[in-house]
């Protein structure tokens, strides 16, 4: 039996070819953004987006019909079989895993990279599945707020004022938000701020800011990422 404990399923049509490093289960389209310019994404909702409605959303989020009916699983990657991640967690002293799944992470230059996101009751881990290396560890106490749109898309920004922020795309964004809110509340009695806006800024790197803008269009949601 694993010594690690778990507490606890969107199709995206591509407007343009995606630029990412390595194969990814999610597919997004974006424009050229290597120099921190702007990217454009057009996402179309699907009935396969089935995530449970949770309190952090308080009716603000525009939700799909099927998004209120599925229980959370927590581990979507069979974490105990990924020995290199287990070793990383053991080294950090983390034993209670709340969430583990593949996501897409946006770099400062606008590229999309495949990552494994692991959330424990103490920290957030971003692991490169191609090299089996830990790319980043963020203490939950360092997370200031979460930013997402009011529309049916997959984008989530994790705001970390003492470092730089993370912009991700995940088919299980609702679950990630809920896990983070509950974990931070249970360990610190701090109510994590969840901000819903169709336009928000995030620090893509330590030295520059980007703005993400969402627009509801026929057949889905159009997203633009522009350097400020």
Coordinates of N, CA and C in Angstrom, one line a residue:
X1 N 0.8 -1.2 0.0 CA 0.0 0.0 0.0 C 0.9 1.3 0.0
X2 N 0.5 2.3 -0.8 CA 1.3 3.5 -0.8 C 1.3 4.2 0.5
X3 N 2.4 4.8 0.8 CA 2.5 5.6 2.0 C 1.9 7.0 1.8
X4 N 1.6 7.3 0.6 CA 1.0 8.6 0.3 C -0.5 8.6 0.3
X5 N -1.1 9.6 0.8 CA -2.6 9.6 1.0 C -3.3 10.6 0.0
X6 N -4.4 10.2 -0.6 CA -5.2 11.0 -1.4 C -6.5 11.3 -0.7
X7 N -6.9 12.5 -0.6 CA -8.2 12.9 0.0 C -9.3 12.7 -1.0
X8 N -9.2 12.8 -1.9 CA -10.4 12.8 -2.8 C -10.6 11.4 -3.5
X9 N -14.5 14.8 -15.2 CA -13.3 14.3 -15.9 C -13.3 15.3 -17.0
X10 N -12.3 18.3 -21.1 CA -13.0 19.1 -21.9 C -12.4 18.9 -23.2
X11 N -12.9 18.8 -23.9 CA -12.4 18.7 -25.3 C -12.2 20.1 -25.8
X12 N -11.0 20.4 -26.4 CA -10.7 21.8 -26.9 C -10.4 21.7 -28.4
X13 N -11.2 22.4 -29.2 CA -10.9 22.4 -30.6 C -9.9 23.5 -30.9
X14 N -9.0 23.3 -31.8 CA -7.9 24.2 -32.1 C -8.2 25.2 -33.2
X15 N -8.0 26.4 -32.9 CA -8.1 27.5 -33.9 C -6.9 27.6 -34.7
X16 N -5.7 27.4 -34.1 CA -4.4 27.5 -34.8 C -3.5 26.4 -34.2
X17 N -2.5 26.0 -34.9 CA -1.6 24.9 -34.4 C -0.9 25.4 -33.1
X18 N -0.9 24.5 -32.1 CA -0.3 24.9 -30.8 C 1.2 24.8 -30.9
X19 N 1.9 25.6 -30.1 CA 3.3 25.5 -29.9 C 3.6 25.0 -28.5
X20 N 4.1 23.8 -28.3 CA 4.4 23.3 -27.0 C 5.5 22.3 -27.1
X21 N 6.1 22.0 -25.9 CA 7.2 21.1 -25.9 C 6.7 19.8 -25.4
X22 N 6.7 18.8 -26.2 CA 6.3 17.5 -25.9 C 4.8 17.3 -26.1
X23 N 4.4 16.1 -26.2 CA 3.0 15.8 -26.5 C 2.2 16.1 -25.2
X24 N 0.9 16.6 -25.4 CA 0.1 16.9 -24.3 C -1.3 16.4 -24.5
X25 N -2.0 16.0 -23.4 CA -3.3 15.5 -23.6 C -4.3 16.6 -24.0
X26 N -4.1 17.9 -23.6 CA -4.9 19.0 -23.9 C -4.4 19.6 -25.2
X27 N -5.2 20.2 -26.0 CA -4.7 20.9 -27.2 C -5.3 22.3 -27.2
X28 N -4.4 23.3 -27.4 CA -4.8 24.7 -27.5 C -4.1 25.3 -28.7
X29 N -4.7 26.4 -29.2 CA -4.1 27.1 -30.4 C -3.6 28.4 -29.9
X30 N -2.5 28.9 -30.4 CA -2.0 30.2 -30.0 C -1.2 30.8 -31.2
X31 N -1.1 32.2 -31.1 CA -0.2 32.8 -32.1 C 1.2 32.9 -31.7
X32 N 2.1 33.5 -32.5 CA 3.5 33.5 -32.2 C 3.7 34.5 -31.0
X33 N 4.4 34.0 -30.0 CA 4.6 34.8 -28.8 C 5.9 34.6 -28.1
X34 N 6.9 34.2 -28.9 CA 8.2 33.9 -28.4 C 8.9 35.1 -27.7
X35 N 8.6 36.3 -28.1 CA 9.2 37.5 -27.5 C 8.3 38.2 -26.6
X36 N 7.3 37.5 -26.0 CA 6.4 38.1 -25.0 C 5.4 39.0 -25.7
X37 N 5.1 38.7 -26.9 CA 4.0 39.5 -27.6 C 2.7 39.0 -27.2
X38 N 1.7 38.8 -28.2 CA 0.4 38.4 -27.9 C 0.1 37.1 -28.5
X39 N -0.8 36.3 -27.8 CA -1.2 35.0 -28.4 C -2.7 35.0 -28.4
X40 N -3.3 34.2 -29.3 CA -4.8 34.2 -29.3 C -5.2 32.7 -29.3
X41 N -6.2 32.4 -28.5 CA -6.7 31.1 -28.3 C -8.2 31.1 -28.5
X42 N -8.7 30.1 -29.2 CA -10.2 30.0 -29.3 C -10.5 28.6 -28.9
X43 N -11.3 28.5 -27.8 CA -11.7 27.3 -27.2 C -13.2 27.0 -27.4
X44 N -13.6 25.8 -27.7 CA -15.0 25.5 -27.8 C -15.4 24.5 -26.7
X45 N -16.4 24.9 -25.9 CA -16.8 23.9 -24.9 C -17.3 22.6 -25.5
X46 N -17.3 21.6 -24.6 CA -17.8 20.3 -25.0 C -18.6 19.7 -23.9
X47 N -19.5 18.8 -24.2 CA -20.3 18.2 -23.1 C -19.5 17.2 -22.3
X48 N -18.2 17.0 -22.7 CA -17.4 16.1 -22.0 C -16.7 16.8 -20.8
X49 N -17.0 18.1 -20.7 CA -16.4 18.8 -19.5 C -17.3 18.6 -18.3
X50 N -16.9 17.7 -17.5 CA -17.8 17.3 -16.4 C -17.1 17.4 -15.1
X51 N -17.2 18.6 -14.4 CA -16.6 18.8 -13.2 C -17.6 19.3 -12.2
X52 N -17.5 18.9 -10.9 CA -18.5 19.2 -9.9 C -18.5 20.7 -9.6
X53 N -19.7 21.2 -9.4 CA -19.9 22.6 -8.9 C -19.5 22.7 -7.5
X54 N -18.7 23.7 -7.1 CA -18.2 23.9 -5.8 C -18.3 25.3 -5.3
X55 N -18.3 25.4 -4.0 CA -18.5 26.7 -3.3 C -17.7 27.8 -3.8
X56 N -16.4 27.6 -4.1 CA -15.5 28.8 -4.5 C -16.1 29.5 -5.7
X57 N -17.0 28.9 -6.5 CA -17.5 29.5 -7.7 C -18.8 30.3 -7.4
X58 N -19.5 30.0 -6.4 CA -20.6 30.9 -5.9 C -21.6 31.3 -7.0
X59 N -21.7 30.6 -8.0 CA -22.7 30.9 -9.1 C -22.1 32.0 -10.1
X60 N -20.9 32.4 -9.9 CA -20.3 33.4 -10.7 C -19.9 32.9 -12.1
X61 N -19.3 31.7 -12.1 CA -18.8 31.1 -13.3 C -19.9 30.6 -14.2
X62 N -19.8 30.9 -15.5 CA -20.7 30.3 -16.5 C -20.3 28.8 -16.6
X63 N -21.2 27.9 -16.2 CA -20.9 26.5 -16.2 C -21.7 25.7 -17.2
X64 N -21.1 24.6 -17.6 CA -21.7 23.7 -18.5 C -22.7 22.8 -17.8
X65 N -23.7 22.3 -18.5 CA -24.7 21.5 -17.9 C -24.1 20.3 -17.2
X66 N -23.1 19.7 -17.7 CA -22.5 18.5 -17.2 C -21.5 18.8 -16.1
X67 N -21.3 20.0 -15.7 CA -20.2 20.4 -14.8 C -20.6 20.3 -13.3
X68 N -21.7 19.7 -13.0 CA -22.1 19.7 -11.6 C -22.3 18.2 -11.1
X69 N -21.9 17.2 -11.8 CA -22.3 15.9 -11.5 C -21.2 14.9 -11.2
X70 N -20.0 15.2 -11.3 CA -18.9 14.2 -11.1 C -18.1 14.4 -9.9
X71 N -17.9 13.4 -9.1 CA -17.0 13.4 -8.0 C -15.6 13.6 -8.4
X72 N -14.8 14.1 -7.5 CA -13.4 14.3 -7.7 C -12.6 13.0 -7.4
X73 N -11.6 12.8 -8.2 CA -10.8 11.6 -8.0 C -9.5 11.9 -7.3
X74 N -8.9 13.1 -7.6 CA -7.6 13.5 -7.0 C -6.4 13.1 -7.8
X75 N -6.1 11.8 -7.9 CA -5.0 11.3 -8.6 C -5.4 10.8 -10.0
X76 N -5.0 11.5 -11.1 CA -5.3 11.1 -12.4 C -4.1 10.5 -13.2
X77 N -3.0 10.3 -12.5 CA -1.8 9.9 -13.3 C -1.2 8.7 -12.6
X78 N -1.9 8.0 -11.7 CA -1.4 6.9 -11.0 C 0.0 7.2 -10.3
X79 N -0.1 8.2 -9.5 CA 1.1 8.8 -8.9 C 2.1 7.8 -8.2
X80 N 1.6 6.8 -7.5 CA 2.5 5.8 -6.9 C 3.4 5.1 -7.9
X81 N 3.0 5.0 -9.2 CA 3.8 4.3 -10.2 C 4.9 5.3 -10.7
X82 N 4.8 6.5 -10.4 CA 5.8 7.5 -10.9 C 6.8 7.7 -9.8
X83 N 7.8 6.8 -9.8 CA 8.7 6.8 -8.7 C 9.6 8.0 -8.5
X84 N 9.9 8.7 -9.6 CA 10.7 9.9 -9.5 C 9.9 11.0 -8.8
X85 N 8.6 11.1 -9.0 CA 7.8 12.1 -8.2 C 7.7 11.7 -6.8
X86 N 7.5 10.4 -6.5 CA 7.5 10.0 -5.1 C 8.7 10.3 -4.4
X87 N 9.9 10.2 -5.0 CA 11.2 10.5 -4.4 C 11.2 12.0 -4.1
X88 N 10.7 12.8 -5.0 CA 10.7 14.3 -4.8 C 9.9 14.6 -3.6
X89 N 8.7 14.0 -3.5 CA 7.8 14.3 -2.4 C 8.4 13.8 -1.0
X90 N 9.1 12.7 -1.1 CA 9.7 12.1 0.1 C 10.8 13.0 0.6
X91 N 11.6 13.6 -0.4 CA 12.7 14.5 0.0 C 12.2 15.7 0.6
X92 N 11.0 16.2 0.2 CA 10.4 17.4 0.8 C 9.6 17.2 2.0
X93 N 9.4 15.9 2.4 CA 8.7 15.5 3.5 C 7.2 15.6 3.4
X94 N 6.7 15.6 2.1 CA 5.3 15.7 1.8 C 4.7 14.3 1.7
X95 N 3.6 14.0 2.4 CA 3.0 12.6 2.4 C 1.6 12.7 2.1
X96 N 0.9 13.8 2.2 CA -0.5 13.9 1.9 C -0.7 14.6 0.6
X97 N -1.1 13.8 -0.5 CA -1.3 14.4 -1.8 C -2.8 14.6 -2.0
X98 N -3.1 15.8 -2.5 CA -4.5 16.1 -2.7 C -4.9 16.1 -4.1
X99 N -4.0 16.3 -5.1 CA -4.3 16.3 -6.5 C -3.0 16.0 -7.3
X100 N -3.2 15.3 -8.4 CA -2.1 15.1 -9.3 C -2.6 14.8 -10.7
X101 N -2.1 15.6 -11.7 CA -2.6 15.5 -13.1 C -1.7 16.2 -14.0
X102 N -1.8 15.9 -15.3 CA -1.1 16.7 -16.3 C -1.8 18.0 -16.7
X103 N -1.0 19.0 -16.9 CA -1.5 20.3 -17.2 C -0.6 20.9 -18.3
X104 N -1.0 22.0 -18.9 CA -0.2 22.8 -19.8 C 0.2 24.1 -19.0
X105 N 1.5 24.4 -19.0 CA 2.0 25.6 -18.4 C 2.5 26.5 -19.4
X106 N 2.2 27.8 -19.3 CA 2.6 28.9 -20.2 C 3.9 29.5 -19.7
X107 N 4.9 29.5 -20.5 CA 6.2 30.2 -20.1 C 6.1 31.7 -20.4
X108 N 7.1 32.4 -19.9 CA 7.2 33.8 -20.1 C 7.2 34.2 -21.5
X109 N 7.8 33.4 -22.4 CA 7.9 33.7 -23.8 C 6.6 33.3 -24.6
X110 N 5.7 32.6 -23.9 CA 4.4 32.3 -24.5 C 4.3 30.9 -25.0
X111 N 5.3 30.1 -24.8 CA 5.3 28.7 -25.2 C 4.4 27.9 -24.1
X112 N 3.9 26.8 -24.6 CA 3.2 25.9 -23.7 C 4.1 24.7 -23.5
X113 N 4.2 24.3 -22.2 CA 5.0 23.2 -21.8 C 4.2 22.2 -21.0
X114 N 4.4 20.9 -21.3 CA 3.7 19.9 -20.5 C 4.3 19.8 -19.1
X115 N 3.4 19.7 -18.1 CA 3.9 19.6 -16.8 C 2.9 18.7 -16.0
X116 N 3.5 18.1 -14.9 CA 2.6 17.4 -14.0 C 2.5 18.3 -12.8
X117 N 1.2 18.6 -12.5 CA 0.9 19.4 -11.3 C 0.5 18.5 -10.1
X118 N 1.2 18.7 -9.0 CA 1.0 17.9 -7.8 C 0.7 18.9 -6.7
X119 N -0.4 18.7 -6.0 CA -0.7 19.6 -4.9 C -0.8 18.7 -3.6
X120 N 0.0 19.1 -2.6 CA -0.1 18.5 -1.3 C -0.7 19.4 -0.3
X121 N -0.7 19.0 0.9 CA -1.3 19.9 1.9 C -0.3 21.0 2.4
X122 N 0.9 21.0 1.8 CA 1.8 22.1 2.1 C 2.3 22.8 0.9
X123 N 2.3 22.2 -0.3 CA 2.9 22.9 -1.5 C 2.3 22.5 -2.8
X124 N 2.7 23.3 -3.8 CA 2.4 23.0 -5.2 C 3.7 22.6 -5.9
X125 N 3.7 21.5 -6.7 CA 4.8 21.1 -7.4 C 4.5 21.1 -8.9
X126 N 5.5 21.6 -9.7 CA 5.4 21.5 -11.1 C 6.6 20.6 -11.6
X127 N 6.3 19.5 -12.2 CA 7.3 18.5 -12.6 C 7.3 18.3 -14.1
X128 N 8.5 18.3 -14.6 CA 8.7 18.0 -16.1 C 8.6 16.5 -16.3
X129 N 7.6 16.0 -17.0 CA 7.5 14.6 -17.2 C 8.5 14.0 -18.2
X130 N 9.1 14.9 -19.0 CA 10.0 14.5 -20.0 C 11.4 14.2 -19.4
X131 N 11.8 15.0 -18.4 CA 13.1 14.9 -17.8 C 13.0 14.3 -16.4
X132 N 11.8 14.1 -15.9 CA 11.6 13.6 -14.5 C 12.3 14.5 -13.5
X133 N 12.2 15.8 -13.7 CA 12.8 16.8 -12.8 C 11.8 17.8 -12.2
X134 N 12.0 18.2 -11.0 CA 11.2 19.2 -10.4 C 11.6 20.6 -10.9
X135 N 10.6 21.3 -11.5 CA 10.8 22.6 -12.1 C 10.5 23.7 -11.1
X136 N 9.6 23.4 -10.2 CA 9.2 24.5 -9.3 C 8.4 23.9 -8.1
X137 N 8.7 24.4 -6.9 CA 7.9 24.1 -5.7 C 7.5 25.4 -5.1
X138 N 6.2 25.5 -4.8 CA 5.6 26.8 -4.2 C 4.9 26.4 -2.9
X139 N 5.3 27.0 -1.9 CA 4.6 26.7 -0.6 C 3.1 27.3 -0.7
X140 N 2.2 26.6 -0.2 CA 0.8 27.1 -0.3 C 0.7 28.4 0.4
X141 N 1.5 28.6 1.4 CA 1.4 29.9 2.2 C 1.8 31.1 1.3
X142 N 2.5 30.8 0.2 CA 3.0 31.9 -0.7 C 1.9 32.3 -1.7
X143 N 0.9 31.5 -1.9 CA -0.2 31.8 -2.9 C -1.1 32.9 -2.4
X144 N -1.2 33.9 -3.1 CA -2.1 35.1 -2.7 C -3.5 35.0 -3.2
X145 N -3.7 34.5 -4.5 CA -5.0 34.4 -5.0 C -5.0 33.6 -6.3
X146 N -6.2 33.2 -6.8 CA -6.3 32.5 -8.0 C -7.2 33.4 -9.0
X147 N -6.8 33.5 -10.2 CA -7.5 34.3 -11.2 C -8.1 33.4 -12.3
X148 N -9.3 33.5 -12.7 CA -9.9 32.8 -13.8 C -11.0 33.6 -14.4
X149 N -11.5 33.3 -15.6 CA -12.5 34.0 -16.2 C -13.9 33.6 -15.7
X150 N -14.9 34.3 -16.2 CA -16.3 34.0 -15.9 C -16.9 33.0 -16.9
X151 N -16.0 32.6 -17.9 CA -16.5 31.8 -19.0 C -16.1 30.4 -18.9
X152 N -16.5 29.6 -19.9 CA -16.2 28.2 -19.9 C -14.9 27.9 -20.7
X153 N -13.8 28.2 -20.0 CA -12.5 27.9 -20.6 C -11.7 27.1 -19.6
X154 N -10.4 26.9 -19.9 CA -9.5 26.0 -19.0 C -8.4 26.8 -18.3
X155 N -8.4 28.1 -18.4 CA -7.2 28.9 -17.9 C -7.3 29.2 -16.4
X156 N -6.2 29.1 -15.8 CA -6.1 29.4 -14.3 C -4.8 30.0 -14.0
X157 N -4.8 31.2 -13.4 CA -3.6 31.8 -12.9 C -3.4 31.7 -11.4
X158 N -2.3 31.2 -11.0 CA -1.9 31.1 -9.6 C -1.0 32.2 -9.3
X159 N -1.4 33.2 -8.4 CA -0.7 34.4 -8.2 C 0.2 34.2 -6.9
X160 N 1.5 34.4 -7.2 CA 2.5 34.2 -6.1 C 3.4 35.5 -6.0
X161 N 3.0 36.5 -5.2 CA 3.6 37.8 -5.2 C 5.1 37.8 -4.9
X162 N 5.5 36.8 -4.0 CA 6.9 36.8 -3.6 C 7.9 36.2 -4.7
X163 N 7.3 35.6 -5.7 CA 8.1 35.0 -6.8 C 7.6 35.5 -8.2
X164 N 7.0 34.6 -9.0 CA 6.3 35.0 -10.2 C 5.1 34.0 -10.3
X165 N 4.2 34.4 -11.1 CA 2.9 33.6 -11.2 C 3.0 32.5 -12.2
X166 N 1.9 31.6 -12.1 CA 1.8 30.5 -13.0 C 0.5 30.6 -13.8
X167 N 0.5 30.5 -15.1 CA -0.7 30.5 -15.9 C -0.7 29.1 -16.5
X168 N -1.8 28.3 -16.2 CA -1.9 27.0 -16.7 C -3.3 26.8 -17.4
X169 N -3.3 25.7 -18.2 CA -4.6 25.3 -18.8 C -4.8 23.8 -18.3
X170 N -6.0 23.6 -17.8 CA -6.3 22.3 -17.3 C -7.7 21.9 -17.5
X171 N -8.0 20.7 -17.9 CA -9.3 20.2 -18.0 C -10.0 20.0 -16.7
X172 N -9.3 20.1 -15.6 CA -9.8 19.9 -14.3 C -9.5 21.2 -13.4
X173 N -9.7 22.3 -14.0 CA -9.5 23.6 -13.3 C -10.4 23.7 -12.1
X174 N -11.6 23.3 -12.2 CA -12.5 23.5 -11.0 C -12.0 22.7 -9.8
X175 N -11.5 21.5 -10.1 CA -11.0 20.7 -9.0 C -9.7 21.3 -8.4
X176 N -8.9 21.8 -9.2 CA -7.6 22.4 -8.7 C -8.0 23.6 -7.8
X177 N -8.9 24.5 -8.2 CA -9.3 25.6 -7.4 C -9.8 25.2 -6.1
X178 N -10.7 24.2 -6.1 CA -11.4 23.7 -4.9 C -10.3 23.1 -3.9
X179 N -9.4 22.3 -4.5 CA -8.4 21.7 -3.6 C -7.5 22.8 -3.0
X180 N -7.1 23.8 -3.8 CA -6.2 24.8 -3.2 C -7.0 25.6 -2.1
X181 N -8.2 26.0 -2.4 CA -9.0 26.8 -1.4 C -9.1 26.0 -0.1
X182 N -9.5 24.7 -0.2 CA -9.7 23.9 1.0 C -8.4 23.6 1.7
X183 N -7.3 23.4 1.0 CA -6.0 23.1 1.6 C -5.5 24.3 2.4
X184 N -5.6 25.4 1.8 CA -5.0 26.6 2.4 C -5.9 27.0 3.6
X185 N -7.2 26.8 3.5 CA -8.1 27.1 4.6 C -7.8 26.2 5.8
X186 N -7.6 24.9 5.5 CA -7.4 23.9 6.6 C -6.1 24.0 7.3
X187 N -5.1 24.6 6.6 CA -3.7 24.6 7.2 C -3.4 26.0 7.8
X188 N -4.1 27.0 7.4 CA -3.8 28.4 7.8 C -5.0 29.2 8.3
X189 N -6.2 28.7 8.1 CA -7.4 29.4 8.4 C -7.5 30.7 7.5
X190 N -6.8 30.7 6.4 CA -6.8 31.8 5.5 C -7.7 31.5 4.3
X191 N -8.6 32.4 4.0 CA -9.5 32.2 2.9 C -8.9 32.7 1.6
X192 N -8.5 31.7 0.8 CA -7.8 32.1 -0.5 C -8.8 32.9 -1.4
X193 N -8.3 34.0 -1.9 CA -9.1 34.8 -2.8 C -9.2 34.2 -4.2
X194 N -10.4 34.0 -4.7 CA -10.7 33.5 -6.0 C -11.3 34.6 -6.8
X195 N -10.6 35.1 -7.8 CA -11.1 36.3 -8.5 C -11.6 35.9 -9.9
X196 N -12.8 36.3 -10.2 CA -13.4 36.0 -11.5 C -13.5 37.3 -12.3
X197 N -12.7 37.3 -13.4 CA -12.7 38.4 -14.3 C -12.4 38.0 -15.7
X198 N -13.0 38.6 -16.7 CA -12.7 38.3 -18.1 C -11.5 39.0 -18.6
X199 N -10.8 39.7 -17.7 CA -9.5 40.3 -18.0 C -8.7 40.4 -16.7
X200 N -7.5 39.8 -16.7 CA -6.7 39.9 -15.5 C -5.2 39.9 -15.9
X201 N -4.3 40.4 -15.0 CA -2.9 40.4 -15.2 C -2.2 39.4 -14.4
X202 N -1.1 38.9 -14.8 CA -0.2 38.0 -14.0 C 1.2 38.3 -14.4
X203 N 2.1 38.0 -13.5 CA 3.5 38.2 -13.7 C 4.1 36.9 -14.4
X204 N 4.3 37.0 -15.7 CA 4.7 35.8 -16.5 C 6.2 35.5 -16.1
X205 N 6.9 36.4 -15.6 CA 8.3 36.3 -15.2 C 8.5 37.3 -14.1
X206 N 9.7 37.3 -13.5 CA 10.0 38.3 -12.5 C 10.0 39.7 -13.0
X207 N 10.3 39.9 -14.3 CA 10.5 41.2 -14.9 C 9.5 41.7 -15.8
X208 N 8.4 41.0 -16.1 CA 7.3 41.5 -16.9 C 6.0 40.9 -16.7
X209 N 5.0 41.7 -17.0 CA 3.6 41.3 -16.8 C 2.8 41.1 -18.1
X210 N 1.9 40.1 -18.1 CA 1.0 39.9 -19.2 C -0.4 40.0 -18.8
X211 N -1.3 40.3 -19.8 CA -2.7 40.4 -19.5 C -3.4 39.4 -20.3
X212 N -4.3 38.7 -19.7 CA -5.2 37.7 -20.3 C -6.6 38.2 -20.4
X213 N -7.1 38.2 -21.7 CA -8.4 38.7 -21.9 C -9.3 37.6 -22.6
X214 N -10.5 37.5 -22.1 CA -11.4 36.4 -22.5 C -12.6 37.1 -23.2
X215 N -13.1 36.5 -24.3 CA -14.3 37.0 -24.9 C -15.1 35.9 -25.4
X216 N -16.4 35.9 -25.1 CA -17.3 34.9 -25.5 C -17.7 35.2 -27.0
X217 N -17.4 34.2 -27.8 CA -17.7 34.3 -29.3 C -18.6 33.2 -29.7
X218 N -19.1 33.2 -30.9 CA -20.0 32.1 -31.4 C -19.2 30.8 -31.3
X219 N -19.7 29.9 -30.6 CA -19.1 28.5 -30.6 C -18.1 28.3 -29.5
X220 N -17.8 29.4 -28.7 CA -16.8 29.2 -27.6 C -16.3 30.4 -27.0
X221 N -15.0 30.4 -26.6 CA -14.4 31.5 -25.9 C -13.1 31.8 -26.6
X222 N -12.9 33.1 -26.9 CA -11.6 33.5 -27.5 C -10.7 34.1 -26.4
X223 N -9.5 33.7 -26.3 CA -8.6 34.2 -25.3 C -7.3 34.8 -25.9
X224 N -7.0 36.0 -25.4 CA -5.8 36.7 -25.9 C -4.9 36.9 -24.7
X225 N -3.6 36.7 -25.0 CA -2.6 36.9 -23.9 C -1.6 38.0 -24.5
X226 N -1.5 39.1 -23.8 CA -0.7 40.2 -24.4 C 0.3 40.7 -23.3
X227 N 1.5 41.0 -23.7 CA 2.5 41.6 -22.8 C 2.1 43.0 -22.5
X228 N 2.2 43.4 -21.3 CA 1.9 44.8 -20.9 C 3.1 45.7 -21.1

